Coordinates of C-alpha atoms and ligand atoms in Angstrom, one line a residue:
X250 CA 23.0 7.3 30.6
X251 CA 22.7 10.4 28.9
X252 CA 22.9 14.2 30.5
X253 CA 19.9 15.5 28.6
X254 CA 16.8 16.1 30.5
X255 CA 14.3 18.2 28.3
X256 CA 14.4 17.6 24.0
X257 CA 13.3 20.9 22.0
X258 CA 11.4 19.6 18.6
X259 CA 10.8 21.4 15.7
X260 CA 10.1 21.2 12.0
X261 CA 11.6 23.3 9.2
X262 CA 11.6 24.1 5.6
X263 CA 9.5 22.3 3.5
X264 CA 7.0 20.6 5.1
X265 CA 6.4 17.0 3.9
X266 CA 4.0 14.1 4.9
X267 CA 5.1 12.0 7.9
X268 CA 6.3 14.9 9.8
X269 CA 4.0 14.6 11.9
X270 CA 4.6 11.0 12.4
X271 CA 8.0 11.8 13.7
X272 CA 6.9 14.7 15.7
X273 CA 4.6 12.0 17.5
X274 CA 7.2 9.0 17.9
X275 CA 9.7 12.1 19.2
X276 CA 7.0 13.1 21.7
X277 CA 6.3 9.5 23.1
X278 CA 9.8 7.8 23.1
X279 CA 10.8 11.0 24.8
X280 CA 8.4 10.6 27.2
X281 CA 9.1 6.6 27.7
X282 CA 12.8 7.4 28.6
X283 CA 11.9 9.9 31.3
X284 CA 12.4 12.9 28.9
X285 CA 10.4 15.9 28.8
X286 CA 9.7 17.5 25.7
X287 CA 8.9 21.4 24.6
X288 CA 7.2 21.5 20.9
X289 CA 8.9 24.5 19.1
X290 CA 6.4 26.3 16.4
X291 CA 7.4 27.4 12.9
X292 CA 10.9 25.8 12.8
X293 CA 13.5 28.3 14.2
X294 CA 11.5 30.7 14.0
X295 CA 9.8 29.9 17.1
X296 CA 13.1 29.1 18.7
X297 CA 14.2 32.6 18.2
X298 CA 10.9 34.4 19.1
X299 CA 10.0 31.6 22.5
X300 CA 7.0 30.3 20.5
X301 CA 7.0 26.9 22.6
X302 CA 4.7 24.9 24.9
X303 CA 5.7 21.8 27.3
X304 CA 4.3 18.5 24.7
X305 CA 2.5 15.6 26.8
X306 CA 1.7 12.0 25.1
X307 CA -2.0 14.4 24.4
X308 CA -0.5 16.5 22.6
X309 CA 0.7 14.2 19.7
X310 CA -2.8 12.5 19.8
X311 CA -4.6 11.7 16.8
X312 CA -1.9 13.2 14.6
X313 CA -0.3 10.4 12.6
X314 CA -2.3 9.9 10.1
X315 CA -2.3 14.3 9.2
X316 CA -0.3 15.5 6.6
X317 CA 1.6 18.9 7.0
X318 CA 3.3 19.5 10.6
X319 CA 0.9 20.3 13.7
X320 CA 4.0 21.9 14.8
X321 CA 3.7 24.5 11.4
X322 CA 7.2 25.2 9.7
X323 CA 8.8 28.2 8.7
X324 CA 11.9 29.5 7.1
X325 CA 13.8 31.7 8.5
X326 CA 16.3 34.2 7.3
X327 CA 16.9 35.2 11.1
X328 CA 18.6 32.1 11.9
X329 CA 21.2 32.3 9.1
X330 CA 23.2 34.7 11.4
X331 CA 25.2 34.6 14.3
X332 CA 22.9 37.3 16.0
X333 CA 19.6 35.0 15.2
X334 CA 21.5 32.0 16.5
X335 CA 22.5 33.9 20.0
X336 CA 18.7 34.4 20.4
X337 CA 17.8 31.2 19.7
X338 CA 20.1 30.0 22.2
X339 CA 18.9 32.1 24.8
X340 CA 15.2 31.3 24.5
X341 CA 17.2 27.3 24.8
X342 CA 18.4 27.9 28.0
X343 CA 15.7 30.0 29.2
X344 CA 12.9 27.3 28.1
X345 CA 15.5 24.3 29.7
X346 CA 15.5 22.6 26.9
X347 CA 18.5 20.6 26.2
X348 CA 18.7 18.9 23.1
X349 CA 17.2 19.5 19.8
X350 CA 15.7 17.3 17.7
X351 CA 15.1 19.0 13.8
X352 CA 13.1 17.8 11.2
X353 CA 13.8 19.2 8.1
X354 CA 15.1 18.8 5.2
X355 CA 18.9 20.1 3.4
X356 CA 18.6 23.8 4.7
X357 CA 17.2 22.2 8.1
X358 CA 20.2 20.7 9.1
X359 CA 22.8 22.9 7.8
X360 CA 20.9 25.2 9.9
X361 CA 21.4 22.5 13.0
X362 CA 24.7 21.9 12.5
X363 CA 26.3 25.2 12.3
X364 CA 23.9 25.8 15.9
X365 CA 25.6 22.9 17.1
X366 CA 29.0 23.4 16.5
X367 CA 28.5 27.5 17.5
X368 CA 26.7 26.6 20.8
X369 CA 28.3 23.0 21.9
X370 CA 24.3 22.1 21.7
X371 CA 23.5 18.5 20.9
X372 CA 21.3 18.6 18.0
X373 CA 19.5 15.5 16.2
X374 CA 18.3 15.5 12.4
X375 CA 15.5 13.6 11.0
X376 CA 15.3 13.9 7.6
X377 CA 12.3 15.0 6.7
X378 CA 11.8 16.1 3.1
X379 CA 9.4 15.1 -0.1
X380 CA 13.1 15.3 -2.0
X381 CA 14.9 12.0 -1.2
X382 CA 17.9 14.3 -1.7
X383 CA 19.8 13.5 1.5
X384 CA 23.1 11.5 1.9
X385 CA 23.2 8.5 4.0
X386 CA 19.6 7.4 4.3
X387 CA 18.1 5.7 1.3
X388 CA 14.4 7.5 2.1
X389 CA 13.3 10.1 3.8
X390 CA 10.2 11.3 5.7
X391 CA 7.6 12.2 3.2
X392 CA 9.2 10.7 -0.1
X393 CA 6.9 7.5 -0.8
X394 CA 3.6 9.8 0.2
X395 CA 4.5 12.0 -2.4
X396 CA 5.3 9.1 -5.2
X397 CA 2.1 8.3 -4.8
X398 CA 0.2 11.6 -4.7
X399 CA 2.2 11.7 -8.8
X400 CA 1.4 8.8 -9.4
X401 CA -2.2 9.3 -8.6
X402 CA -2.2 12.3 -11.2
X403 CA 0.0 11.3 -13.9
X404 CA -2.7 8.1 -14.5
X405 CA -5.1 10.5 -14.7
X406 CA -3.0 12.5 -17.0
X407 CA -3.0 9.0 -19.0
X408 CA -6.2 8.7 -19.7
X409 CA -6.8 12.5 -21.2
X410 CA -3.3 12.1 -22.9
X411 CA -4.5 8.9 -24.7
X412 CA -7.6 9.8 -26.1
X413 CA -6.1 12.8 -27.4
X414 CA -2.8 11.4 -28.6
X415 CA -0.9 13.8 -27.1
X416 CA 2.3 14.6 -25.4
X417 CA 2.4 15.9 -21.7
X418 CA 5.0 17.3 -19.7
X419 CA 4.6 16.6 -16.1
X420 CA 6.5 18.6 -14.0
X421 CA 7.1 16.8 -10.4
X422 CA 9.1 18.4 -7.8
X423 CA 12.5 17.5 -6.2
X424 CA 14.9 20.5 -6.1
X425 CA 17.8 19.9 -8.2
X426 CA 17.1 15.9 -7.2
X427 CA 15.6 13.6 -9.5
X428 CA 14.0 11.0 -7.5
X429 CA 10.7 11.9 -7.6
X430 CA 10.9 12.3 -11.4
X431 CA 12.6 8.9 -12.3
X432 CA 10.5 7.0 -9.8
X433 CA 7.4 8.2 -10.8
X434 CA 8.0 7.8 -14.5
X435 CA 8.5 3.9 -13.7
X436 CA 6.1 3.5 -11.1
X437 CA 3.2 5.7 -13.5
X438 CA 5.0 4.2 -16.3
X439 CA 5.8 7.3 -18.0
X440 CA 8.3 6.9 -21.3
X441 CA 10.8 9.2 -19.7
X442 CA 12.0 11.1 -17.1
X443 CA 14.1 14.4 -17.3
X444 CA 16.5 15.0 -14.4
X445 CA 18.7 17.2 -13.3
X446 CA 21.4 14.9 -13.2
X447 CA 21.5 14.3 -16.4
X448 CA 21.2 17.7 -17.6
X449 CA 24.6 18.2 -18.5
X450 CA 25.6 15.1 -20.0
X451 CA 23.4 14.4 -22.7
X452 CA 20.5 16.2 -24.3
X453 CA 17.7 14.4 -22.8
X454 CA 14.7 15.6 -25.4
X455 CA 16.9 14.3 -28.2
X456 CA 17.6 10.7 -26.5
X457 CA 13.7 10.4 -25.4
X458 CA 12.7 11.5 -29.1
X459 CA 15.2 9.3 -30.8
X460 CA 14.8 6.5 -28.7
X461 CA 11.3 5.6 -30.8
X462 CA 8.7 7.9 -29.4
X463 CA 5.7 7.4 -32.0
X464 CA 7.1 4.0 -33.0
X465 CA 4.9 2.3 -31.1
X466 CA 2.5 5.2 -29.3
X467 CA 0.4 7.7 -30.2
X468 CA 0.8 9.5 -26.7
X469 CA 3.3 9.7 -24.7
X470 CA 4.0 11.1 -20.2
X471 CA 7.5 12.6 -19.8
X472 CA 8.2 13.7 -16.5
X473 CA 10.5 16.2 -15.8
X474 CA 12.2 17.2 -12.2
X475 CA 11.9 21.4 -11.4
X476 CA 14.8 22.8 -11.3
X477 CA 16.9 25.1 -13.3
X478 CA 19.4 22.8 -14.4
X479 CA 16.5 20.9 -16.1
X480 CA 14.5 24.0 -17.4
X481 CA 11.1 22.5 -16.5
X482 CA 8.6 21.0 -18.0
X483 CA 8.0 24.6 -19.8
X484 CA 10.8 25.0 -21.3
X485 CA 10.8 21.4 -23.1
X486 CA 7.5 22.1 -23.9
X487 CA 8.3 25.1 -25.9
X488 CA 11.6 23.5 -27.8
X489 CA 9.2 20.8 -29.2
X490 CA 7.1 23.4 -30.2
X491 CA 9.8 24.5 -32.0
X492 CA 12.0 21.6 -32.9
X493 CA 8.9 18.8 -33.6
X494 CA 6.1 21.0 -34.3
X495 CA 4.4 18.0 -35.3
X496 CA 3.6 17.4 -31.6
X497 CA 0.2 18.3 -29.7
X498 CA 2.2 19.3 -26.3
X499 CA 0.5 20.2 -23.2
X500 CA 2.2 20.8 -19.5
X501 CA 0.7 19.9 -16.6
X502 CA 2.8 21.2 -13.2
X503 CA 2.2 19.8 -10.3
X504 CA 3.0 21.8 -7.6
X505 CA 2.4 21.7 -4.5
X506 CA -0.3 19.4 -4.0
X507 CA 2.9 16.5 -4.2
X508 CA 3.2 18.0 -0.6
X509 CA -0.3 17.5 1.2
X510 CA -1.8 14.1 2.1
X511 CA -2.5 11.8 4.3
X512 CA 0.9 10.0 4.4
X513 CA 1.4 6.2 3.6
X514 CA 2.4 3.5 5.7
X515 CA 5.7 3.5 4.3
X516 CA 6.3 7.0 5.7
X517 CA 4.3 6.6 9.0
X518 CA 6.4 3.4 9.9
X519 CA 9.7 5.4 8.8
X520 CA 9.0 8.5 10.8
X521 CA 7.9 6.3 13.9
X522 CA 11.2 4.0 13.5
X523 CA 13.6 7.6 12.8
X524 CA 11.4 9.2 15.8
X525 CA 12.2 6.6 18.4
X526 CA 15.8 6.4 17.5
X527 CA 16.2 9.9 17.8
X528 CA 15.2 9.7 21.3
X529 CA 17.7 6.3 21.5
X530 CA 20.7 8.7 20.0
X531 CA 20.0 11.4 22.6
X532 CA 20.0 8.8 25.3
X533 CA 23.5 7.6 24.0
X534 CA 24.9 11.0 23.8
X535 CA 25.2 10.7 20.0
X536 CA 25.3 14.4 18.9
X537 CA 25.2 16.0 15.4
X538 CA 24.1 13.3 13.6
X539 CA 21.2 12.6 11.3
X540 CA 19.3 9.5 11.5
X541 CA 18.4 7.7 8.8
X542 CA 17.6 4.0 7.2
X543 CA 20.3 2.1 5.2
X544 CA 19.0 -1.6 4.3
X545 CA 16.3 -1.2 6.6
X546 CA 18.5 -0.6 9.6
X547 CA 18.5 2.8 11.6
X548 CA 21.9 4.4 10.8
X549 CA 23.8 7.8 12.6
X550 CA 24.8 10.1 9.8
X551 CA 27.0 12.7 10.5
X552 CA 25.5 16.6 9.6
X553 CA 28.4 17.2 7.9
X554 CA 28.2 13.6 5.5
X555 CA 24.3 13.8 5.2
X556 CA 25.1 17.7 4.0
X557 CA 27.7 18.0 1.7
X558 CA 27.2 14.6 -0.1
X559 CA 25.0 14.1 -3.2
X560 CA 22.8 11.4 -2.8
X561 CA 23.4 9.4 -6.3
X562 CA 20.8 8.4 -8.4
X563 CA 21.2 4.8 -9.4
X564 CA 22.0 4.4 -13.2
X565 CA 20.2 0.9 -12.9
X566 CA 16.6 3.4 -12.5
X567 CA 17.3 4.8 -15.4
X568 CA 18.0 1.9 -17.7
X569 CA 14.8 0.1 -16.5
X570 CA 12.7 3.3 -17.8
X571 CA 14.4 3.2 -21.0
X572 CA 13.4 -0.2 -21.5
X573 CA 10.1 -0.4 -20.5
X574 CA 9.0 2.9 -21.5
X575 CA 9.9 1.0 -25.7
Ligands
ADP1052 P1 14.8 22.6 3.9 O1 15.2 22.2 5.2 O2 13.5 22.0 3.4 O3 15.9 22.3 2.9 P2 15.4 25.5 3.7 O4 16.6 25.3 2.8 O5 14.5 26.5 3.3 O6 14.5 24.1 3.8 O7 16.0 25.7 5.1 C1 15.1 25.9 6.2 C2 15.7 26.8 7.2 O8 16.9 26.3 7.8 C3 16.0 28.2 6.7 O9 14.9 29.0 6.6 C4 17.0 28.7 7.8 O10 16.3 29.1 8.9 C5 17.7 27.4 8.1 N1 19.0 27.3 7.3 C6 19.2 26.9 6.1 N2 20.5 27.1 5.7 C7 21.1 27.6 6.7 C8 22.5 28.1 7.0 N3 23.4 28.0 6.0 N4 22.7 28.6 8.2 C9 21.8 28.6 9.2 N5 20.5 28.3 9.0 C10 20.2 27.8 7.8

């Protein structure tokens, strides 16, 4: 039987569908085990400042079908030092709370591991991020809501696209990860996707135009991951200006509405199944770890694994796009 008696939960970074989902499952297996449970507002932020209130099973009523965090999120420049993390550790002890349990996403639980290892404090990550860019879990919190919020768009994009004959850059987001890009150009059935894995290798303009565009279509969806390695949609935008001036090119960014949303059942059923088994970890003593899902089976991830690896992008994604985007 575990030593913990009181879980701390908070949410952090960018917020992303679901979250709220998890806070719930965190709440009520807590509560199941004998736990108590403090909600902690605007990530660490509120666990520097003592912005925290006791959760009962009420208090995560009616909440998993909202999209952002009930809990709000925040980032906070505070808690990248050692003077932020003292504080935070104080208002830990001070509150009783035990344990933490972080939802967040990359920065989230970097920020939780460093506070583990400086405190000895047994931290739990949920990954919890529109991105899909963590190590060890093959999705996270957020990720399938957000495939379908672009996929909902780009068929819209479709239908102004094709009666124009036009080409349109879609810009999806995914920091420096191209998930969201390569999955939503198959699932929307875009003819390419621009990542940032790729952006070294090979010049991905040239491939999509020399792979046939105009052979067969008139108008054409290419999706293209933010990020710097990539450029964004802008900046491919403005080389075919240049380079194919033949083209009628318009860019549609997304933004953040890839964020909002009801989330799906996908997300709902991972955040409750991630939720509860954060609660199972803490019960176990497991420490430092980030849960996730691996061949639909809840998985303990190391911080340090889920942090410092990059998740691969399967090349198998990218070969079904190129042939079926002909
Ligand atoms: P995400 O969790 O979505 O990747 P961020 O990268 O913005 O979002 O990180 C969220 C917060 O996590 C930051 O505002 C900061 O408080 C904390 N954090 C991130 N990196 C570190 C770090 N190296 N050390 C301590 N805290 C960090």
């Amino acid at each position: 039987m575990g030593t913990v008696k009181c879980v701390g939960i908070l949410t952090s970074g960018g917020d992303a569908p679901g979250m709220n989902a998890a806070i719930r499952a965190v709440t009520r297996a807590a509560i199941y085990n004998g736990l108590r449970v403090k909600g902690i507002y605007r990530g660490y932020r509120g666990l520097i400042t003592g912005e925290i209130i006791e959760f009962k099973s009420q208090n995560v009523s009616n909440i998993i079908q909202l999209g952002g965090t009930i809990l709000k999120t925040a980032r906070c420049k505070e808690f990248t030092t050692p003077e932020g993390r003292q504080t935070a550790y104080e208002t830990m002890q001070k509150e009783g709370i035990d344990a933490l349990v972080v939802i967040g996403g990359d920065g989230s639980l970097t920020g939780a591991r460093i506070f583990a290892q400086e405190h000895n404090v047994p931290c739990i990550g949920l990954p919890g991020t529109i991105d899909n860019d963590l190590y060890g879990t093959d999705t996270t919190i957020g990720y399938d809501t957000a495939l379908n919020t672009i996929l909902e768009a780009v068929d819209k994009i479709r239908d102004t696209a094709t009666s124009h004959d036009r080409l349109f850059f879609v810009e999806v987001m995914g920091r420096d990860a191209g998930f969201l890009a390569l999955n939503g150009a198959i699932a929307s059935g875009a003819e390419a996707a621009i990542i940032p894995e790729f952006s070294t290798e090979v010049d991905q303009l040239e491939e999509f135009i020399k792979n046939g565009f105009r052979k067969t279509k008139n108008s054409s969806i290419v999706i293209v991951a933010e990020s710097e390695l990539t450029g964004g949609a802008m900046h491919y935008a403005e080389r075919v200006k240049n380079e194919y001036p033949g083209y009628d090119v318009r860019v549609t960014i997304l933004g953040h509405l890839q964020r909002g949303g009801s989330p799906s059942a996908h997300d709902r059923i991972l955040a409750s199944r991630l939720g509860a088994a954060a609660i199972d970890a803490i019960m176990e003593d497991q420490r430092n770890v980030m849960i996730g899902i691996e061949n639909d089976e809840i998985v303990y991830v190391p911080f340090t694994k889920a942090i410092k690896n990059d998740k691969p992008i399967k090349k198998e994604l990218v070969n079904v796009l190129r042939e079926l985007s002909i």
